[in-house]
Amino acid sequence: MKIWNLLDKEIKPPKEINLTSQEEEGLRKLSDEELRAEGDRLKKEAIEGGELDDLLPRAFALVREASHRISGERHFDVQLWGGLVLHRGGIAEMQTGEGKTLSATTAVYLNALTGKGVHVVTVNDYLAERDAVWMGKIYHFLGLSVSCLIHEAAYVYDPAWKAKDEGLRPAADQTEVFLVQKEYLRPVSRREAYETDVTYGTNHEFGFDYLRDNLASGVSQQVQRGHYFAVIDEIDSILIDEARTPLIISAPDVESSQFYKLFAKAVERLAPEEDYLVDEKTKSVEITQNGIDKIEGLIGLKDLYSVENLKLVRYLESSLKAKALFVRDRDYVVRNGEIVIVDQFTGRLMLGRRYSAGLHQAIEAKEGVLVKEESRIFAQISIQNYFRLYEKLSGMTGTAQTSAEEFHKVYGLEVVTIPTNKPMIRKNMPDLVFRNLKGKYRAIAKEVKERNQQGQPVLIGTTSIEKNETLAGILASEGIRFEILNAKNNEREGAIIAQAGRRGSVTLATNMAGRGVDIILGGNPGSPKEAEEVKELGGLHVIGTERHEARRIDNQLRGRSGRQGDPGSSRFFLSLEDDLLRIFGGDRLKSLMERLDVPEETPIESKLVSGAISQAQARVEGLNFDARKYLLEYDDVLNKQRLNFYRERQKVLGALNKEELKTLIKEAVNGYLGRLEKNAASEEDLRNFVKEASLAKEEELEGIGWGNVRELADEKVTGFGELGFVGRQILGILDFLWMNHLEDIESLTESVRIRAYGQRDPLIEYRQDSHRLYEELKANFDAWVFNNIFKIAAASANQSPESREVKKDLPKEVFKNVGRNDLCPCGSGKKFKKCHGIGN
């Protein structure tokens, strides 16, 4: 259901905006103290159950008045409109420069009054810190607490806190104004950060904290307190562009660097087309029989694809992908001897992120850097299913309508386009298409030179670091002075962007400058005189050097110009050799390329070319949507299991040293016995199981039956004393089983694709087999509890504080499923590997 009918010729502001303005008139008369008191009153009313919709006009007016008093910025009506969309759980599409960050404060404040905590999701750490300070002033003024999460750190906004100069974190990427304000961020624990009313952070920080909480060994180690309301800035970037990459927590497992080095050298000897085939549309590579023969000869194997060599096949496939599909300075950079992934949508470095399934190791071997250990997955979740945890979700961006269908189908979110505060006067010029890259780059250099000589600021957007640097060389050869911005020098981002709107400036940037960046005419903070001069010259001119796979990314780049009614212009320069047209242009465009006899510097005017560009983008968007849909369909199956498993794990975590843990143990024991009875185990087998589990002594086994065993187990569990140690062991086995389950699911995902060749639906096969695997997980847990819990409880009961450093003689079965890093069952307080596990 749409929030408003946007098909009307005249879009009228909602009535809530008029009500807010009426409330504001009364608030202007109040002193600062009276305004804060009004905020306290609203918060008390909200916590006591007051309807937020009833409080909305007053709350919005409070934020508007507080902002005006603190920063001089008074929300425009359209900004209040955007906040209303966010509060109602929609997506506010607001053009760049319309003040989305300030607009969100109204919805965030209103929902934070409940005391449940609101999460504001940003696209990078810098924005999380910046907004926690700039917007934090408003919230703090009205009595709310604010925090931000960045990589491996957390801070609260505290005006009374003054960080010493030597205590400030490196911040060369921020403006001088923000450097001073940053002193108000006081370091706190992550848990304290989540206790505040408003928490800023990236989607990775929130998502990984959720996964870590579900790996915690105690409630005190968990940091999040629920998922009430999330406002996502640049929502299309986070929920769509990044949705194909799940969040994964892993740890080193087996050293296999030598194999990756071996196969990296071997695949370098393979020739494209002859030894392997690349499909650029699906971004896949397939080795030919000739290639297999070559590899077998190079590594000295007769049958690479035999059962005993299947593990080697994985090394080969990863190494071949690294060679054929992943390009240095496009997909990744080599920095300080490490492979760092480049985000294809933002152009930023994804520090700490690694490709999965051995691909990262294969790239390390290809580039000759240290090959790190492979990892085992401990926990994972897709971006989509993490944000589905929230009771209410909303977001804002400048480009959402092109993905409105996906937002509705996947998240149930409606897109509402908010009118601009002032008319948009930017001139979007027609694309210029050239025969080849050489001609395109010459034309770009010519246009930049002409506009630069006039003094008009120019922003040039490229799709990769590689092309960024190629064009830099061409501009330099033409004598053009410019600033270059890409992931390799992002520490100067703030300083470069601050000058990008000045007279005569030329900025050559990757996608880093295409989203969430405000380029102010005349410079930042800018002088009014220079700003007027730049406006007279036509404002900021944006040049796109090729079309992106998604129209939204193109629109984001264009949106750097023409903010808040400023003049501006944009033009895209394309060539028939651009990746998008080369891969997705179709046969007609390829034949056109072969027939053309046009000079390199002359633009091609052809309806066929214009149509091919639109069709190519539509095809890629469709393929990417299918890829995300495919991932989500499979992750939905795992997500049900994940939520159920985490729920059960949380029961154990919250029940340590409590009677609830005994109930959980009884359920597991009864589950195991029920399966034994269902599988028609004899009473003799039953007695053997009971004996091996140390549930009863030899003399107690005579005549024992199913009912007796259940009663005996119930009595034993009821009589358990100290359960903390038992609970920790149960947590350990749960995590071990879940980790194995994730590996089984990963293998299943690969195997069901092959079944499609047998005319079977891979998704149905996946659902059936994943259900079976999860049932096996539960059965294995019940079996472990029955076979080990009575031994562990007995051993734990025999321990005394005085003898904790003394190793006890315990049956070998007690140590059967103990991990090397688990506490030793003997009660010494040491890890198993440093106690009874020495030498094992």
PDB file of N, CA and C in Angstrom, residues 244-250 260 314 317-319 321-322 326 341 352-363 373-377 379-380 631 746 750 753:
ATOM      1  N   ARG A 244      24.560  -8.970  -2.115  1.00  0.00           N
ATOM      2  CA  ARG A 244      25.044 -10.248  -2.638  1.00  0.00           C
ATOM      3  C   ARG A 244      26.171 -10.835  -1.789  1.00  0.00           C
ATOM      4  N   THR A 245      26.684 -10.045  -0.871  1.00  0.00           N
ATOM      5  CA  THR A 245      27.803 -10.505  -0.041  1.00  0.00           C
ATOM      6  C   THR A 245      27.350 -10.687   1.402  1.00  0.00           C
ATOM      7  N   PRO A 246      27.241 -11.936   1.892  1.00  0.00           N
ATOM      8  CA  PRO A 246      26.800 -12.144   3.272  1.00  0.00           C
ATOM      9  C   PRO A 246      27.868 -11.719   4.275  1.00  0.00           C
ATOM     10  N   LEU A 247      27.443 -11.455   5.501  1.00  0.00           N
ATOM     11  CA  LEU A 247      28.378 -11.155   6.590  1.00  0.00           C
ATOM     12  C   LEU A 247      28.833 -12.491   7.170  1.00  0.00           C
ATOM     13  N   ILE A 248      30.138 -12.681   7.281  1.00  0.00           N
ATOM     14  CA  ILE A 248      30.683 -13.972   7.720  1.00  0.00           C
ATOM     15  C   ILE A 248      31.727 -13.747   8.801  1.00  0.00           C
ATOM     16  N   ILE A 249      31.633 -14.525   9.879  1.00  0.00           N
ATOM     17  CA  ILE A 249      32.687 -14.564  10.899  1.00  0.00           C
ATOM     18  C   ILE A 249      33.374 -15.917  10.779  1.00  0.00           C
ATOM     19  N   SER A 250      34.676 -15.879  10.622  1.00  0.00           N
ATOM     20  CA  SER A 250      35.417 -17.127  10.448  1.00  0.00           C
ATOM     21  C   SER A 250      36.714 -17.063  11.242  1.00  0.00           C
ATOM     22  N   TYR A 260      47.926 -23.489  -2.776  1.00  0.00           N
ATOM     23  CA  TYR A 260      47.529 -22.308  -3.528  1.00  0.00           C
ATOM     24  C   TYR A 260      48.698 -21.770  -4.346  1.00  0.00           C
ATOM     25  N   ARG A 314      39.181 -27.848  -5.644  1.00  0.00           N
ATOM     26  CA  ARG A 314      38.781 -26.558  -5.080  1.00  0.00           C
ATOM     27  C   ARG A 314      39.919 -25.541  -5.187  1.00  0.00           C
ATOM     28  N   GLU A 317      39.958 -24.446  -8.871  1.00  0.00           N
ATOM     29  CA  GLU A 317      38.854 -23.556  -9.242  1.00  0.00           C
ATOM     30  C   GLU A 317      39.062 -22.149  -8.679  1.00  0.00           C
ATOM     31  N   SER A 318      39.512 -22.068  -7.423  1.00  0.00           N
ATOM     32  CA  SER A 318      39.763 -20.754  -6.813  1.00  0.00           C
ATOM     33  C   SER A 318      40.898 -20.031  -7.521  1.00  0.00           C
ATOM     34  N   SER A 319      41.953 -20.771  -7.857  1.00  0.00           N
ATOM     35  CA  SER A 319      43.115 -20.165  -8.527  1.00  0.00           C
ATOM     36  C   SER A 319      42.757 -19.684  -9.921  1.00  0.00           C
ATOM     37  N   LYS A 321      39.720 -18.728 -10.925  1.00  0.00           N
ATOM     38  CA  LYS A 321      38.896 -17.525 -10.758  1.00  0.00           C
ATOM     39  C   LYS A 321      39.783 -16.309 -10.488  1.00  0.00           C
ATOM     40  N   ALA A 322      40.781 -16.498  -9.620  1.00  0.00           N
ATOM     41  CA  ALA A 322      41.686 -15.394  -9.278  1.00  0.00           C
ATOM     42  C   ALA A 322      42.410 -14.882 -10.517  1.00  0.00           C
ATOM     43  N   PHE A 326      39.459 -11.768 -11.527  1.00  0.00           N
ATOM     44  CA  PHE A 326      39.753 -10.712 -10.548  1.00  0.00           C
ATOM     45  C   PHE A 326      40.999  -9.932 -10.961  1.00  0.00           C
ATOM     46  N   ILE A 341      40.138  -5.798  -0.497  1.00  0.00           N
ATOM     47  CA  ILE A 341      39.040  -5.762  -1.465  1.00  0.00           C
ATOM     48  C   ILE A 341      38.583  -4.326  -1.680  1.00  0.00           C
ATOM     49  N   GLY A 352      39.613  -5.500   6.362  1.00  0.00           N
ATOM     50  CA  GLY A 352      39.197  -6.603   7.223  1.00  0.00           C
ATOM     51  C   GLY A 352      38.315  -7.633   6.539  1.00  0.00           C
ATOM     52  N   ARG A 353      37.804  -7.322   5.345  1.00  0.00           N
ATOM     53  CA  ARG A 353      36.946  -8.267   4.626  1.00  0.00           C
ATOM     54  C   ARG A 353      37.806  -9.177   3.751  1.00  0.00           C
ATOM     55  N   ARG A 354      37.420 -10.447   3.649  1.00  0.00           N
ATOM     56  CA  ARG A 354      38.139 -11.404   2.814  1.00  0.00           C
ATOM     57  C   ARG A 354      37.152 -12.176   1.951  1.00  0.00           C
ATOM     58  N   TYR A 355      37.588 -12.473   0.730  1.00  0.00           N
ATOM     59  CA  TYR A 355      36.769 -13.341  -0.113  1.00  0.00           C
ATOM     60  C   TYR A 355      36.709 -14.725   0.530  1.00  0.00           C
ATOM     61  N   SER A 356      35.595 -15.420   0.326  1.00  0.00           N
ATOM     62  CA  SER A 356      35.422 -16.744   0.933  1.00  0.00           C
ATOM     63  C   SER A 356      35.763 -17.861  -0.049  1.00  0.00           C
ATOM     64  N   ALA A 357      35.607 -19.096   0.410  1.00  0.00           N
ATOM     65  CA  ALA A 357      35.787 -20.309  -0.409  1.00  0.00           C
ATOM     66  C   ALA A 357      37.185 -20.392  -1.026  1.00  0.00           C
ATOM     67  N   GLY A 358      38.198 -19.872  -0.328  1.00  0.00           N
ATOM     68  CA  GLY A 358      39.574 -20.008  -0.806  1.00  0.00           C
ATOM     69  C   GLY A 358      39.994 -18.987  -1.848  1.00  0.00           C
ATOM     70  N   LEU A 359      39.072 -18.127  -2.283  1.00  0.00           N
ATOM     71  CA  LEU A 359      39.400 -17.170  -3.340  1.00  0.00           C
ATOM     72  C   LEU A 359      40.444 -16.156  -2.865  1.00  0.00           C
ATOM     73  N   HIS A 360      40.325 -15.705  -1.618  1.00  0.00           N
ATOM     74  CA  HIS A 360      41.283 -14.710  -1.118  1.00  0.00           C
ATOM     75  C   HIS A 360      42.695 -15.300  -1.098  1.00  0.00           C
ATOM     76  N   GLN A 361      42.818 -16.550  -0.645  1.00  0.00           N
ATOM     77  CA  GLN A 361      44.117 -17.213  -0.625  1.00  0.00           C
ATOM     78  C   GLN A 361      44.682 -17.349  -2.041  1.00  0.00           C
ATOM     79  N   ALA A 362      43.797 -17.648  -2.995  1.00  0.00           N
ATOM     80  CA  ALA A 362      44.236 -17.805  -4.387  1.00  0.00           C
ATOM     81  C   ALA A 362      44.768 -16.491  -4.942  1.00  0.00           C
ATOM     82  N   ILE A 363      44.121 -15.380  -4.594  1.00  0.00           N
ATOM     83  CA  ILE A 363      44.596 -14.062  -5.059  1.00  0.00           C
ATOM     84  C   ILE A 363      45.917 -13.722  -4.379  1.00  0.00           C
ATOM     85  N   GLU A 373      46.107 -18.555   6.327  1.00  0.00           N
ATOM     86  CA  GLU A 373      45.372 -19.798   6.515  1.00  0.00           C
ATOM     87  C   GLU A 373      43.938 -19.674   6.024  1.00  0.00           C
ATOM     88  N   GLU A 374      43.395 -20.796   5.569  1.00  0.00           N
ATOM     89  CA  GLU A 374      41.971 -20.820   5.241  1.00  0.00           C
ATOM     90  C   GLU A 374      41.174 -20.733   6.536  1.00  0.00           C
ATOM     91  N   SER A 375      39.897 -20.480   6.384  1.00  0.00           N
ATOM     92  CA  SER A 375      39.062 -20.258   7.565  1.00  0.00           C
ATOM     93  C   SER A 375      37.861 -21.184   7.594  1.00  0.00           C
ATOM     94  N   ARG A 376      37.394 -21.431   8.805  1.00  0.00           N
ATOM     95  CA  ARG A 376      36.129 -22.130   8.992  1.00  0.00           C
ATOM     96  C   ARG A 376      35.084 -21.099   9.393  1.00  0.00           C
ATOM     97  N   ILE A 377      33.897 -21.232   8.803  1.00  0.00           N
ATOM     98  CA  ILE A 377      32.824 -20.285   9.107  1.00  0.00           C
ATOM     99  C   ILE A 377      32.209 -20.604  10.462  1.00  0.00           C
ATOM    100  N   ALA A 379      29.888 -18.190  11.861  1.00  0.00           N
ATOM    101  CA  ALA A 379      28.547 -17.595  11.809  1.00  0.00           C
ATOM    102  C   ALA A 379      28.425 -16.776  10.539  1.00  0.00           C
ATOM    103  N   GLN A 380      27.213 -16.708   9.978  1.00  0.00           N
ATOM    104  CA  GLN A 380      26.996 -15.883   8.797  1.00  0.00           C
ATOM    105  C   GLN A 380      25.528 -15.494   8.687  1.00  0.00           C
ATOM    106  N   LEU A 631      20.256 -15.642  -3.885  1.00  0.00           N
ATOM    107  CA  LEU A 631      20.913 -15.706  -2.574  1.00  0.00           C
ATOM    108  C   LEU A 631      19.883 -15.683  -1.455  1.00  0.00           C
ATOM    109  N   GLU A 746      27.089 -25.122   3.059  1.00  0.00           N
ATOM    110  CA  GLU A 746      27.881 -24.558   1.968  1.00  0.00           C
ATOM    111  C   GLU A 746      28.131 -25.614   0.888  1.00  0.00           C
ATOM    112  N   GLU A 750      26.505 -25.915  -3.214  1.00  0.00           N
ATOM    113  CA  GLU A 750      27.251 -26.214  -4.438  1.00  0.00           C
ATOM    114  C   GLU A 750      26.684 -27.442  -5.143  1.00  0.00           C
ATOM    115  N   ARG A 753      23.208 -27.386  -7.283  1.00  0.00           N
ATOM    116  CA  ARG A 753      23.231 -26.754  -8.608  1.00  0.00           C
ATOM    117  C   ARG A 753      23.440 -27.804  -9.700  1.00  0.00           C
TER     118      ARG A 753
END
